[in-house]
Short mmCIF file of C-alpha atoms in Angstrom, two decimals:
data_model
loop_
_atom_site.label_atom_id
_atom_site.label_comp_id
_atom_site.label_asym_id
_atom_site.label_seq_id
_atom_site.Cartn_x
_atom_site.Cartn_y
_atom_site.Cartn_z
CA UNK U 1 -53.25 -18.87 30.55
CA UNK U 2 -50.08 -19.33 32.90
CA UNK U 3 -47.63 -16.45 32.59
CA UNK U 4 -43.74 -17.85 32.05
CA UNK U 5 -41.46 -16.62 34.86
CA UNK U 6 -38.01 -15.09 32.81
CA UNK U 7 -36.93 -14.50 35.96
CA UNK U 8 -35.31 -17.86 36.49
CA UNK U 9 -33.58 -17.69 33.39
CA UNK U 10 -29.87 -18.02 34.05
CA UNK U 11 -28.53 -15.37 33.11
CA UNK U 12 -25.49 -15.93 30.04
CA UNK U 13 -21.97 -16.52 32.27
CA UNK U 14 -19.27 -13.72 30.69
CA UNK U 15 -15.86 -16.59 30.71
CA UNK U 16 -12.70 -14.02 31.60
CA UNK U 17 -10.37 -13.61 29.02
CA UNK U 18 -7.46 -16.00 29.09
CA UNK U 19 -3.80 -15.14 29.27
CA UNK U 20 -1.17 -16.77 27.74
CA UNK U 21 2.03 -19.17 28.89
CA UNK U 22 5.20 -18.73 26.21
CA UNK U 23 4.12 -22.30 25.39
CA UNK U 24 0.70 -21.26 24.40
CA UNK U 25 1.55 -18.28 22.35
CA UNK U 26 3.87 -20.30 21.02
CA UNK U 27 1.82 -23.03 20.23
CA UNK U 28 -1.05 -20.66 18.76
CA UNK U 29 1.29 -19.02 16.08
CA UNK U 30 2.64 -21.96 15.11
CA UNK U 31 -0.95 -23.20 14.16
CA UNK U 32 -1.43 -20.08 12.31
CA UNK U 33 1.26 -20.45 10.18
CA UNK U 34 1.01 -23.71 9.59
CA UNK U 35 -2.49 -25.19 9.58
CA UNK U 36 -4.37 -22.20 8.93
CA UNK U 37 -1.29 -20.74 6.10
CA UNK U 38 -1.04 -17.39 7.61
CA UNK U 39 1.92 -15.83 5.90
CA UNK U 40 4.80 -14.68 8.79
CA UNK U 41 4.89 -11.16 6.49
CA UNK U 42 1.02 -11.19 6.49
CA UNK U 43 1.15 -11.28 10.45
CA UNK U 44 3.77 -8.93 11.34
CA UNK U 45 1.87 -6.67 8.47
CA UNK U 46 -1.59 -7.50 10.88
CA UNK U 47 -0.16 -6.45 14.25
CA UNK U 48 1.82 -3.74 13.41
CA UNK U 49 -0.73 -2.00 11.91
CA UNK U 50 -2.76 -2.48 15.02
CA UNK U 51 0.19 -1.33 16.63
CA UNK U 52 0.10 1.73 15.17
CA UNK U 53 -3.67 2.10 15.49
CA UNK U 54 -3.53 1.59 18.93
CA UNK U 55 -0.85 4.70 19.03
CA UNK U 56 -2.95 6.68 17.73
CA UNK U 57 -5.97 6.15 20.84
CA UNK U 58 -3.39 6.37 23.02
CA UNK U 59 -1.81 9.38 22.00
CA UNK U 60 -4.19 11.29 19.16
CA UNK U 61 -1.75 13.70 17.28
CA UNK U 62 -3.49 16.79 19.24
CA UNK U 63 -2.82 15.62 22.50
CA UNK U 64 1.46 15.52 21.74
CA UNK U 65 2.97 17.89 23.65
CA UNK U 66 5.55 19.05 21.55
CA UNK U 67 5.32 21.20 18.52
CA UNK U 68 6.37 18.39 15.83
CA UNK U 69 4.32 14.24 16.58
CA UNK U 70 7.81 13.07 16.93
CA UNK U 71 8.06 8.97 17.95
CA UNK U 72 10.57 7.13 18.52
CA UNK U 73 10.45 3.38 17.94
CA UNK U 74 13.25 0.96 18.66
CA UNK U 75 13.42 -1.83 17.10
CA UNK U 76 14.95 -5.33 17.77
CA UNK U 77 16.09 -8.02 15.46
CA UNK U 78 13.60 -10.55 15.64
CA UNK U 79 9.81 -10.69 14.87
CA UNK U 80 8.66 -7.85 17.18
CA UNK U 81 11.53 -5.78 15.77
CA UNK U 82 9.92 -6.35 12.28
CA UNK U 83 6.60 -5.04 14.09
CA UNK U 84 7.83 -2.16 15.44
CA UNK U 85 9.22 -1.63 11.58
CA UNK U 86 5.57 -1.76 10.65
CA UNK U 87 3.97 0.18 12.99
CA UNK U 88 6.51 3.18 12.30
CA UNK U 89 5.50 2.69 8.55
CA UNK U 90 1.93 3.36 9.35
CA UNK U 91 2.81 5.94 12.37
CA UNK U 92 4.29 7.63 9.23
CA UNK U 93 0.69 7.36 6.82
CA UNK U 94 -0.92 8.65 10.10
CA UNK U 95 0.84 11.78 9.95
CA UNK U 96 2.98 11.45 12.81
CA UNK U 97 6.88 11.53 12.93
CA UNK U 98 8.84 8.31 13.87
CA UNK U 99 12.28 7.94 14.08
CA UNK U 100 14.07 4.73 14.46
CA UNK U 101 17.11 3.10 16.04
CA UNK U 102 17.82 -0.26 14.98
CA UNK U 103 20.80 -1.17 16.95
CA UNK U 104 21.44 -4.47 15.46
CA UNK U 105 19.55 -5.30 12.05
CA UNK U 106 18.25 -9.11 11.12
CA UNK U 107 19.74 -10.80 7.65
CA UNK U 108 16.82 -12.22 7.37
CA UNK U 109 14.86 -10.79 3.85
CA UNK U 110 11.38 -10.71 5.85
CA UNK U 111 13.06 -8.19 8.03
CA UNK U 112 15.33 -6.65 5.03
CA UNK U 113 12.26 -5.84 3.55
CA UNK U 114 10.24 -4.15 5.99
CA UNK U 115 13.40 -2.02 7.00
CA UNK U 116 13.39 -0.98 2.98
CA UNK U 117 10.32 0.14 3.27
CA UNK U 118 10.31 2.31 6.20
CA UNK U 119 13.98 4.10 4.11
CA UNK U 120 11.77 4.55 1.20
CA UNK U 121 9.77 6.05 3.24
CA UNK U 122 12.03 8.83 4.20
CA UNK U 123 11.99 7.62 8.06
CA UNK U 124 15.06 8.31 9.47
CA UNK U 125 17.38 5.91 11.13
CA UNK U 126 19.14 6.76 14.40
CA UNK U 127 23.30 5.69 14.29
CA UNK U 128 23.11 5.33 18.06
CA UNK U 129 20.81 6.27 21.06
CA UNK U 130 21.68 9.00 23.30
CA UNK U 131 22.89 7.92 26.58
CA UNK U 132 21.93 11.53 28.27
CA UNK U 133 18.18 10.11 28.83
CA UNK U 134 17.14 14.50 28.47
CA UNK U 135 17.95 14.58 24.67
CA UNK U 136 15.29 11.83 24.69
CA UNK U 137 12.77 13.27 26.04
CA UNK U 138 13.43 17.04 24.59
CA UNK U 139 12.81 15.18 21.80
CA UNK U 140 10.34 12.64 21.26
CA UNK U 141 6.78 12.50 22.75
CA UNK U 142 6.99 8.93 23.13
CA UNK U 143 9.28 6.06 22.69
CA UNK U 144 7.81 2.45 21.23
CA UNK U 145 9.60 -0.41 22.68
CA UNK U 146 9.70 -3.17 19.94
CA UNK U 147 13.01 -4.07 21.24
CA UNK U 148 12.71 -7.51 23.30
CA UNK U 149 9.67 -10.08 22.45
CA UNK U 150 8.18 -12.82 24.07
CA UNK U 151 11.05 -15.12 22.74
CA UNK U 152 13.82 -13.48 24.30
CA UNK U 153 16.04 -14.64 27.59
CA UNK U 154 15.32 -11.92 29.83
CA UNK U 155 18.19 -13.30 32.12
CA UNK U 156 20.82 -13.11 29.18
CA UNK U 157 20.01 -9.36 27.55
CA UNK U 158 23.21 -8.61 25.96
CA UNK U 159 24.60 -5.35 24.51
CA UNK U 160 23.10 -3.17 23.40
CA UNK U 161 19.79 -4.37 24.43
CA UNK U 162 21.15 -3.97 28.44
CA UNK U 163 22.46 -0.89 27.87
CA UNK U 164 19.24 0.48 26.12
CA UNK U 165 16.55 -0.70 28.99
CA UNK U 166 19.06 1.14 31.26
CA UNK U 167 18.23 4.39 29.33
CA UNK U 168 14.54 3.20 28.91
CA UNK U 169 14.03 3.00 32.55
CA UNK U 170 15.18 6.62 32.89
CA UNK U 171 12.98 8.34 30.22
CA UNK U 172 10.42 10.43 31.63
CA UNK U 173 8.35 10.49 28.36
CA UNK U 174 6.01 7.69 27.66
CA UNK U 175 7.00 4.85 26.58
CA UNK U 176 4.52 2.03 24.79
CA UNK U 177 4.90 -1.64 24.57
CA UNK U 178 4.45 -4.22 21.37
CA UNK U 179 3.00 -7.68 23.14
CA UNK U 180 5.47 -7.90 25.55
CA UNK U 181 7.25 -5.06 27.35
CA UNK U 182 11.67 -5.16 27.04
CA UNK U 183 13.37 -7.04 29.72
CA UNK U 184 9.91 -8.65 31.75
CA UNK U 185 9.21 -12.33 31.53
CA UNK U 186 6.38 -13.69 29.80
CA UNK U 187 4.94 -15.07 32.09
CA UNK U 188 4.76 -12.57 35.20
CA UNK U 189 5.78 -8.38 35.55
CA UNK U 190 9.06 -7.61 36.43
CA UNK U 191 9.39 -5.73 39.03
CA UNK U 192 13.12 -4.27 37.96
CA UNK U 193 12.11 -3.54 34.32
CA UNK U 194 10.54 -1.10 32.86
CA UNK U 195 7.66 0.53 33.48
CA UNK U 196 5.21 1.24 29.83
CA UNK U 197 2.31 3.26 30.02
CA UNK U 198 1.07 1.73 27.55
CA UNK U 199 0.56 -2.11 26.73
CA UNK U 200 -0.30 -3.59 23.33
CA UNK U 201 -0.97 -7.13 23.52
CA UNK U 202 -1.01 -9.37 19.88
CA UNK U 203 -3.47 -12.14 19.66
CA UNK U 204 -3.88 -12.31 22.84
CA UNK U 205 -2.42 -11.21 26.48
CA UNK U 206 0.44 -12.93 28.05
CA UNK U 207 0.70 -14.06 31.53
CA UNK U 208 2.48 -11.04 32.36
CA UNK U 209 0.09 -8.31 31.60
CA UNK U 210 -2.66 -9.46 34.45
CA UNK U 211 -2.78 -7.20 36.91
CA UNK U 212 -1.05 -4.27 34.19
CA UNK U 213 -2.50 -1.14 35.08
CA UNK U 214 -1.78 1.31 32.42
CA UNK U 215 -3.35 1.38 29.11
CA UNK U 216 -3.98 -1.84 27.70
CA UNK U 217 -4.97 -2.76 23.93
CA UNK U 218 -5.67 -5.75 22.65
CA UNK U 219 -5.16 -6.86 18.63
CA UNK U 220 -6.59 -10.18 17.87
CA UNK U 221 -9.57 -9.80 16.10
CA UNK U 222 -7.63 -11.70 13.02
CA UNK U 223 -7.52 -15.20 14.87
CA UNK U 224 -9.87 -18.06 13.50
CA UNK U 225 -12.77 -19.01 15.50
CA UNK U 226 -11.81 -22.54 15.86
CA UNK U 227 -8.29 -21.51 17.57
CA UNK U 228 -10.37 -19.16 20.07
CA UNK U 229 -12.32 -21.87 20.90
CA UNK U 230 -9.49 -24.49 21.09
CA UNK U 231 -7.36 -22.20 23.18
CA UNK U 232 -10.43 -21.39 25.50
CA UNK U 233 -9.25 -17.51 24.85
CA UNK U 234 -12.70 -15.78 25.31
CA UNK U 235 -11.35 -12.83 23.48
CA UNK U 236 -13.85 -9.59 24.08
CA UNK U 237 -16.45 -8.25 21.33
CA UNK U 238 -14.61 -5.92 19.74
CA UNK U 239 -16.06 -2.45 18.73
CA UNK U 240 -18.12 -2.02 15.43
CA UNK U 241 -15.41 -2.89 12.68
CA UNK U 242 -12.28 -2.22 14.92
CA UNK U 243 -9.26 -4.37 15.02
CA UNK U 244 -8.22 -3.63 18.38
CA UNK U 245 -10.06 -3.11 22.05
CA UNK U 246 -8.73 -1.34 24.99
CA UNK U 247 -9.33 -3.48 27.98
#
């Protein structure tokens, strides 16, 4: 009986995992929300949750430095402000610390609400962020930068947003990114910005984040099949039942 030879079997081609144009991550929420009815709340609720998740791989509670898991998360007024709103409402179930500054809050409800519930929560609100960059890092382990989004004109950062990257590049604490880091363009790394150890990309990475080299997570495992495969995004096999992947 003739044997079969396996070894001429191709072997399965791995595709790499895309990364995103503004226009496509555009273009990929907007099908969310409107095709597939994703809720805006139910999103921002989805990815700042990984958010937070991803906080705590990156920096488990035991590995803080300082006696108390103090965070500090600042928070812009559009959609990845609302995130970094979640994520400090979760930091704060997880048993960590966060502290807010909110320079400059939205009227819209969506973002209203989530602020409500982090004051319910008895998370405090800073009135203004030190300018001496050593009160920062005396006290806070790490500072989440949910300022500036994918959506924002890096070339037109008004106050206070200017004056806060200023201080962010300055920190010598840790500082973690939501999708996009403050102040970089979407669609390359910016060599005058500032400089996050930590990267967590939402649905998938932006054009910025290739050749990132600190810690990078990724939170997508929400998206529909049929936009992965529309948007040729060859997103990795996550881990067991995990909603997020370092890469």
């Amino acid at each position: 009986m003739e044997k079969t030879n396996h070894s001429s079997a191709e072997p399965e081609t791995i595709e790499p995992l895309r990364y995103l144009s503004k226009e496509e991550a555009v273009a990929i929420e907007t099908e969310l929300v409107r095709d597939y009815r994703f809720g805006q709340q139910q999103l921002i609720e989805i990815w700042g949750n990984a958010c937070a998740l991803a906080i705590t791989k990156a920096y488990p509670l035991t590995s803080l430095g300082k006696k108390q898991p103090t965070v500090l998360v600042i928070c812009g007024p559009d959609q990845n402000g609302s995130i970094g709103l979640v994520c400090a409402r979760h930091l704060r179930m997880f048993e960590y610390e966060p502290t807010i500054y909110h320079p400059k809050r939205s009227s819209q409800s969506l973002h209203q609400d989530f602020t409500v519930q982090c004051e319910k929560m008895d998370i405090p609100f800073l009135s203004y962020l030190p300018t001496e960059v050593q009160l920062i890092n005396d006290a806070y382990n790490l500072v989440i930068d949910a300022m500036l989004g994918p959506d924002e004109d890096r070339i037109n950062i008004k106050e206070p947003y200017s004056g806060i990257l200023v201080t962010l590049k300055q920190v010598k604490i840790p500082i973690a990114s939501v999708d996009v880091p403050s102040g970089w363009d979407v669609e390359e790394a910016t060599e005058d910005g500032i400089n996050p150890e930590v990267l967590i990309s939402l649905t998938a990475p932006k054009k910025c984040a290739v050749n990132f080299t600190g810690k990078h997570f990724l939170a997508g495992r929400f998206l529909p099949y049929d936009i992965q495969k529309k948007f040729e995004l060859n997103l990795p096999e996550y881990p067991g039942t995990d909603c997020l992947i370092e890469l």
